[in-house]
Amino acid sequence: MKISSWLIIVCLLLTACGPKEEKKAYSGDQTVRVKNTTYKPERYKSNPRAAAHLEKLAADIPNVKAAKAVVLGPYAIVGIDVNSKLDRTRVETIKYTVAESIKHDPHGANAIVVADPDTYQRVQAMGKQIQKGNPQAVMAEFAAIIGRVMPQVPKDMLENKDSEPTKRNDKQLPEGEKQQLKKEQDDQSNQHMNAK
């Protein structure tokens, strides 16, 4: 009996002094399943809805007769058709105004605005290719236009705090257009202030 009681005591001591089993902090299946992935080069897809939206924004600017846009992935080209009798500085002012109008749009942030008649026709032809369901055919043309044109890039424009340059251009407008421009500027200014 003495031996059996000593054996029980020794067994109890050994089990009591042994390492304690830690409780698991997690429960459930421990198997981790990972989907095998490979790098796939990004293919830029055309976005006709975004292009139509940019065209509308550009066409709403005074002195823009028509606008055509092509959107491929995060990049866009907006071609504008203006009166051919306008002097170069006026055309640049119109391009700048178009760029300003689209710079806060997600698809317009990386847009290039062009007003050259030849480039405008190239953008139109690119749009027709995309409508036919062939966006890959326009990639080389898209790259050629971007490489050739010195762009007005809305994302890189600096905010001009001086209001005087905009006032100087108002003198060139007929009286009716001055009032319309003033109203649009006030509306946009109020919307901008309310958005903050």
Coordinates of N, CA and C in Angstrom, one line a residue, residues 63-66 80-87 90-91 94 115:
N63 N -17.3 78.9 -77.0 CA -16.5 78.9 -78.2 C -16.0 77.5 -78.6
V64 N -16.5 76.5 -77.9 CA -16.1 75.1 -78.4 C -17.3 74.6 -79.2
K65 N -17.1 74.4 -80.5 CA -18.1 74.0 -81.4 C -18.5 72.5 -81.2
A66 N -17.5 71.7 -80.9 CA -17.7 70.3 -80.7 C -16.5 69.7 -80.0
I80 N -10.9 69.3 -79.1 CA -12.0 70.3 -79.2 C -11.9 70.9 -80.6
D81 N -13.1 71.3 -81.1 CA -13.2 72.0 -82.4 C -13.6 73.4 -82.1
V82 N -12.7 74.3 -82.4 CA -13.0 75.7 -82.2 C -13.0 76.5 -83.6
N83 N -13.5 77.7 -83.6 CA -13.5 78.5 -84.8 C -12.1 78.7 -85.3
S84 N -11.9 78.4 -86.6 CA -10.5 78.5 -87.1 C -10.0 79.9 -87.3
K85 N -10.9 80.9 -87.1 CA -10.5 82.3 -87.2 C -10.0 82.9 -85.9
L86 N -10.1 82.1 -84.8 CA -9.6 82.6 -83.6 C -8.1 82.6 -83.5
D87 N -7.5 83.6 -82.9 CA -6.1 83.7 -82.8 C -5.6 82.6 -81.8
R90 N -6.2 83.0 -78.0 CA -7.6 82.7 -77.6 C -7.9 81.2 -77.6
V91 N -7.3 80.5 -78.5 CA -7.5 79.0 -78.6 C -6.8 78.4 -77.3
I94 N -9.1 78.9 -74.4 CA -10.2 77.9 -74.5 C -9.7 76.6 -74.0
A115 N -6.5 71.1 -79.5 CA -7.4 71.9 -80.3 C -6.9 71.9 -81.7

